Amino acid sequence: MRNVLIVDAANVVGSVPDGWWRDRRGAAERLRDRLAARDEGEEIVLVVEGAARGVGSVPGVRVEAAPGSGDDLIVELAAARVHDGCSVVVVTADRELRERVRAHGARCVGPRAVRPVG
């Protein structure tokens, strides 16, 4: 079974008050690069929205820019990958989003699962 990690970039970036609001695109790129360094054999999808649109994909991380709501795109992607038979984990602390993706069979973890320690 293929493991898929779908990351809510806005929620994960916003989980630490490190000045991300001054450069939302740069913060999303740093998150993307940290995710690319993971060596867990999973498919990684980073969903960006708003000012972070335009962040490109890199080997190991596919970036999907939401044309509207990032949450709606995350639900759509999670539902499709679960339907394909994948084990899907969504990274977000957003309670409503968690409920929506769980309704399609995805699991959820909080931002700490992909944030650097310290």
PDB file of N, CA and C in Angstrom, residues 25-65:
ATOM      1  N   ARG A  25       5.714  33.021   1.051  1.00  0.00           N
ATOM      2  CA  ARG A  25       6.245  32.130   0.017  1.00  0.00           C
ATOM      3  C   ARG A  25       7.561  31.493   0.481  1.00  0.00           C
ATOM      4  N   GLY A  26       8.448  32.296   1.054  1.00  0.00           N
ATOM      5  CA  GLY A  26       9.712  31.766   1.558  1.00  0.00           C
ATOM      6  C   GLY A  26       9.502  30.736   2.658  1.00  0.00           C
ATOM      7  N   ALA A  27       8.524  30.972   3.529  1.00  0.00           N
ATOM      8  CA  ALA A  27       8.227  30.020   4.601  1.00  0.00           C
ATOM      9  C   ALA A  27       7.728  28.702   4.016  1.00  0.00           C
ATOM     10  N   ALA A  28       6.897  28.774   2.987  1.00  0.00           N
ATOM     11  CA  ALA A  28       6.403  27.555   2.340  1.00  0.00           C
ATOM     12  C   ALA A  28       7.540  26.817   1.635  1.00  0.00           C
ATOM     13  N   GLU A  29       8.462  27.557   1.039  1.00  0.00           N
ATOM     14  CA  GLU A  29       9.615  26.918   0.389  1.00  0.00           C
ATOM     15  C   GLU A  29      10.507  26.218   1.406  1.00  0.00           C
ATOM     16  N   ARG A  30      10.707  26.824   2.570  1.00  0.00           N
ATOM     17  CA  ARG A  30      11.520  26.179   3.616  1.00  0.00           C
ATOM     18  C   ARG A  30      10.852  24.899   4.103  1.00  0.00           C
ATOM     19  N   LEU A  31       9.521  24.944   4.268  1.00  0.00           N
ATOM     20  CA  LEU A  31       8.788  23.741   4.664  1.00  0.00           C
ATOM     21  C   LEU A  31       8.930  22.673   3.584  1.00  0.00           C
ATOM     22  N   ARG A  32       8.744  23.051   2.335  1.00  0.00           N
ATOM     23  CA  ARG A  32       8.891  22.099   1.213  1.00  0.00           C
ATOM     24  C   ARG A  32      10.262  21.435   1.250  1.00  0.00           C
ATOM     25  N   ASP A  33      11.307  22.228   1.490  1.00  0.00           N
ATOM     26  CA  ASP A  33      12.664  21.680   1.498  1.00  0.00           C
ATOM     27  C   ASP A  33      12.893  20.745   2.680  1.00  0.00           C
ATOM     28  N   ARG A  34      12.294  21.046   3.838  1.00  0.00           N
ATOM     29  CA  ARG A  34      12.389  20.127   4.986  1.00  0.00           C
ATOM     30  C   ARG A  34      11.677  18.818   4.667  1.00  0.00           C
ATOM     31  N   LEU A  35      10.522  18.920   4.028  1.00  0.00           N
ATOM     32  CA  LEU A  35       9.786  17.716   3.659  1.00  0.00           C
ATOM     33  C   LEU A  35      10.564  16.877   2.660  1.00  0.00           C
ATOM     34  N   ALA A  36      11.252  17.526   1.723  1.00  0.00           N
ATOM     35  CA  ALA A  36      12.037  16.812   0.709  1.00  0.00           C
ATOM     36  C   ALA A  36      13.184  16.033   1.341  1.00  0.00           C
ATOM     37  N   ALA A  37      13.647  16.478   2.500  1.00  0.00           N
ATOM     38  CA  ALA A  37      14.758  15.806   3.180  1.00  0.00           C
ATOM     39  C   ALA A  37      14.309  14.547   3.933  1.00  0.00           C
ATOM     40  N   ARG A  38      12.999  14.356   4.062  1.00  0.00           N
ATOM     41  CA  ARG A  38      12.490  13.142   4.723  1.00  0.00           C
ATOM     42  C   ARG A  38      12.871  11.930   3.890  1.00  0.00           C
ATOM     43  N   ASP A  39      13.161  10.861   4.557  1.00  0.00           N
ATOM     44  CA  ASP A  39      13.518   9.636   3.848  1.00  0.00           C
ATOM     45  C   ASP A  39      12.643   8.506   4.376  1.00  0.00           C
ATOM     46  N   GLU A  40      11.344   8.645   4.131  1.00  0.00           N
ATOM     47  CA  GLU A  40      10.409   7.660   4.668  1.00  0.00           C
ATOM     48  C   GLU A  40       9.656   6.923   3.569  1.00  0.00           C
ATOM     49  N   GLY A  41      10.064   7.107   2.311  1.00  0.00           N
ATOM     50  CA  GLY A  41       9.485   6.364   1.213  1.00  0.00           C
ATOM     51  C   GLY A  41       8.026   6.652   0.935  1.00  0.00           C
ATOM     52  N   GLU A  42       7.572   7.836   1.243  1.00  0.00           N
ATOM     53  CA  GLU A  42       6.176   8.183   1.051  1.00  0.00           C
ATOM     54  C   GLU A  42       6.032   9.214  -0.066  1.00  0.00           C
ATOM     55  N   GLU A  43       4.860   9.277  -0.626  1.00  0.00           N
ATOM     56  CA  GLU A  43       4.520  10.340  -1.574  1.00  0.00           C
ATOM     57  C   GLU A  43       4.151  11.554  -0.727  1.00  0.00           C
ATOM     58  N   ILE A  44       4.751  12.707  -1.020  1.00  0.00           N
ATOM     59  CA  ILE A  44       4.477  13.911  -0.241  1.00  0.00           C
ATOM     60  C   ILE A  44       3.863  14.968  -1.150  1.00  0.00           C
ATOM     61  N   VAL A  45       2.720  15.513  -0.690  1.00  0.00           N
ATOM     62  CA  VAL A  45       2.039  16.580  -1.411  1.00  0.00           C
ATOM     63  C   VAL A  45       1.901  17.765  -0.455  1.00  0.00           C
ATOM     64  N   LEU A  46       2.425  18.907  -0.859  1.00  0.00           N
ATOM     65  CA  LEU A  46       2.338  20.133  -0.074  1.00  0.00           C
ATOM     66  C   LEU A  46       1.302  21.034  -0.736  1.00  0.00           C
ATOM     67  N   VAL A  47       0.241  21.369  -0.016  1.00  0.00           N
ATOM     68  CA  VAL A  47      -0.811  22.215  -0.567  1.00  0.00           C
ATOM     69  C   VAL A  47      -0.596  23.649  -0.090  1.00  0.00           C
ATOM     70  N   VAL A  48      -0.438  24.560  -1.058  1.00  0.00           N
ATOM     71  CA  VAL A  48      -0.221  25.975  -0.765  1.00  0.00           C
ATOM     72  C   VAL A  48      -1.403  26.786  -1.283  1.00  0.00           C
ATOM     73  N   GLU A  49      -1.541  27.977  -0.721  1.00  0.00           N
ATOM     74  CA  GLU A  49      -2.622  28.873  -1.136  1.00  0.00           C
ATOM     75  C   GLU A  49      -2.166  30.311  -0.932  1.00  0.00           C
ATOM     76  N   GLY A  50      -2.944  31.235  -1.443  1.00  0.00           N
ATOM     77  CA  GLY A  50      -2.673  32.654  -1.224  1.00  0.00           C
ATOM     78  C   GLY A  50      -1.300  33.074  -1.702  1.00  0.00           C
ATOM     79  N   ALA A  51      -0.595  33.814  -0.845  1.00  0.00           N
ATOM     80  CA  ALA A  51       0.719  34.374  -1.191  1.00  0.00           C
ATOM     81  C   ALA A  51       1.773  33.300  -1.446  1.00  0.00           C
ATOM     82  N   ALA A  52       1.518  32.074  -1.038  1.00  0.00           N
ATOM     83  CA  ALA A  52       2.486  30.986  -1.253  1.00  0.00           C
ATOM     84  C   ALA A  52       2.315  30.312  -2.611  1.00  0.00           C
ATOM     85  N   ARG A  53       1.277  30.701  -3.350  1.00  0.00           N
ATOM     86  CA  ARG A  53       1.127  30.135  -4.696  1.00  0.00           C
ATOM     87  C   ARG A  53       2.372  30.483  -5.501  1.00  0.00           C
ATOM     88  N   GLY A  54       2.772  29.585  -6.347  1.00  0.00           N
ATOM     89  CA  GLY A  54       3.971  29.831  -7.134  1.00  0.00           C
ATOM     90  C   GLY A  54       5.179  29.079  -6.612  1.00  0.00           C
ATOM     91  N   VAL A  55       5.060  28.494  -5.421  1.00  0.00           N
ATOM     92  CA  VAL A  55       6.133  27.645  -4.909  1.00  0.00           C
ATOM     93  C   VAL A  55       6.161  26.396  -5.786  1.00  0.00           C
ATOM     94  N   GLY A  56       7.328  26.066  -6.273  1.00  0.00           N
ATOM     95  CA  GLY A  56       7.447  24.937  -7.180  1.00  0.00           C
ATOM     96  C   GLY A  56       7.705  23.615  -6.485  1.00  0.00           C
ATOM     97  N   SER A  57       7.445  22.561  -7.209  1.00  0.00           N
ATOM     98  CA  SER A  57       7.745  21.216  -6.722  1.00  0.00           C
ATOM     99  C   SER A  57       9.240  20.969  -6.786  1.00  0.00           C
ATOM    100  N   VAL A  58       9.717  20.037  -5.980  1.00  0.00           N
ATOM    101  CA  VAL A  58      11.107  19.590  -5.996  1.00  0.00           C
ATOM    102  C   VAL A  58      11.078  18.063  -5.933  1.00  0.00           C
ATOM    103  N   PRO A  59      12.187  17.402  -6.255  1.00  0.00           N
ATOM    104  CA  PRO A  59      12.189  15.944  -6.130  1.00  0.00           C
ATOM    105  C   PRO A  59      11.764  15.525  -4.720  1.00  0.00           C
ATOM    106  N   GLY A  60      10.756  14.677  -4.663  1.00  0.00           N
ATOM    107  CA  GLY A  60      10.267  14.175  -3.377  1.00  0.00           C
ATOM    108  C   GLY A  60       9.060  14.905  -2.833  1.00  0.00           C
ATOM    109  N   VAL A  61       8.765  16.095  -3.357  1.00  0.00           N
ATOM    110  CA  VAL A  61       7.609  16.854  -2.870  1.00  0.00           C
ATOM    111  C   VAL A  61       6.894  17.490  -4.056  1.00  0.00           C
ATOM    112  N   ARG A  62       5.634  17.084  -4.241  1.00  0.00           N
ATOM    113  CA  ARG A  62       4.800  17.723  -5.262  1.00  0.00           C
ATOM    114  C   ARG A  62       4.026  18.842  -4.590  1.00  0.00           C
ATOM    115  N   VAL A  63       4.133  20.038  -5.144  1.00  0.00           N
ATOM    116  CA  VAL A  63       3.413  21.187  -4.602  1.00  0.00           C
ATOM    117  C   VAL A  63       2.158  21.400  -5.434  1.00  0.00           C
ATOM    118  N   GLU A  64       1.035  21.503  -4.746  1.00  0.00           N
ATOM    119  CA  GLU A  64      -0.252  21.758  -5.383  1.00  0.00           C
ATOM    120  C   GLU A  64      -0.745  23.123  -4.902  1.00  0.00           C
ATOM    121  N   ALA A  65      -0.967  24.046  -5.828  1.00  0.00           N
ATOM    122  CA  ALA A  65      -1.487  25.369  -5.486  1.00  0.00           C
ATOM    123  C   ALA A  65      -3.003  25.348  -5.557  1.00  0.00           C
TER     124      ALA A  65
END
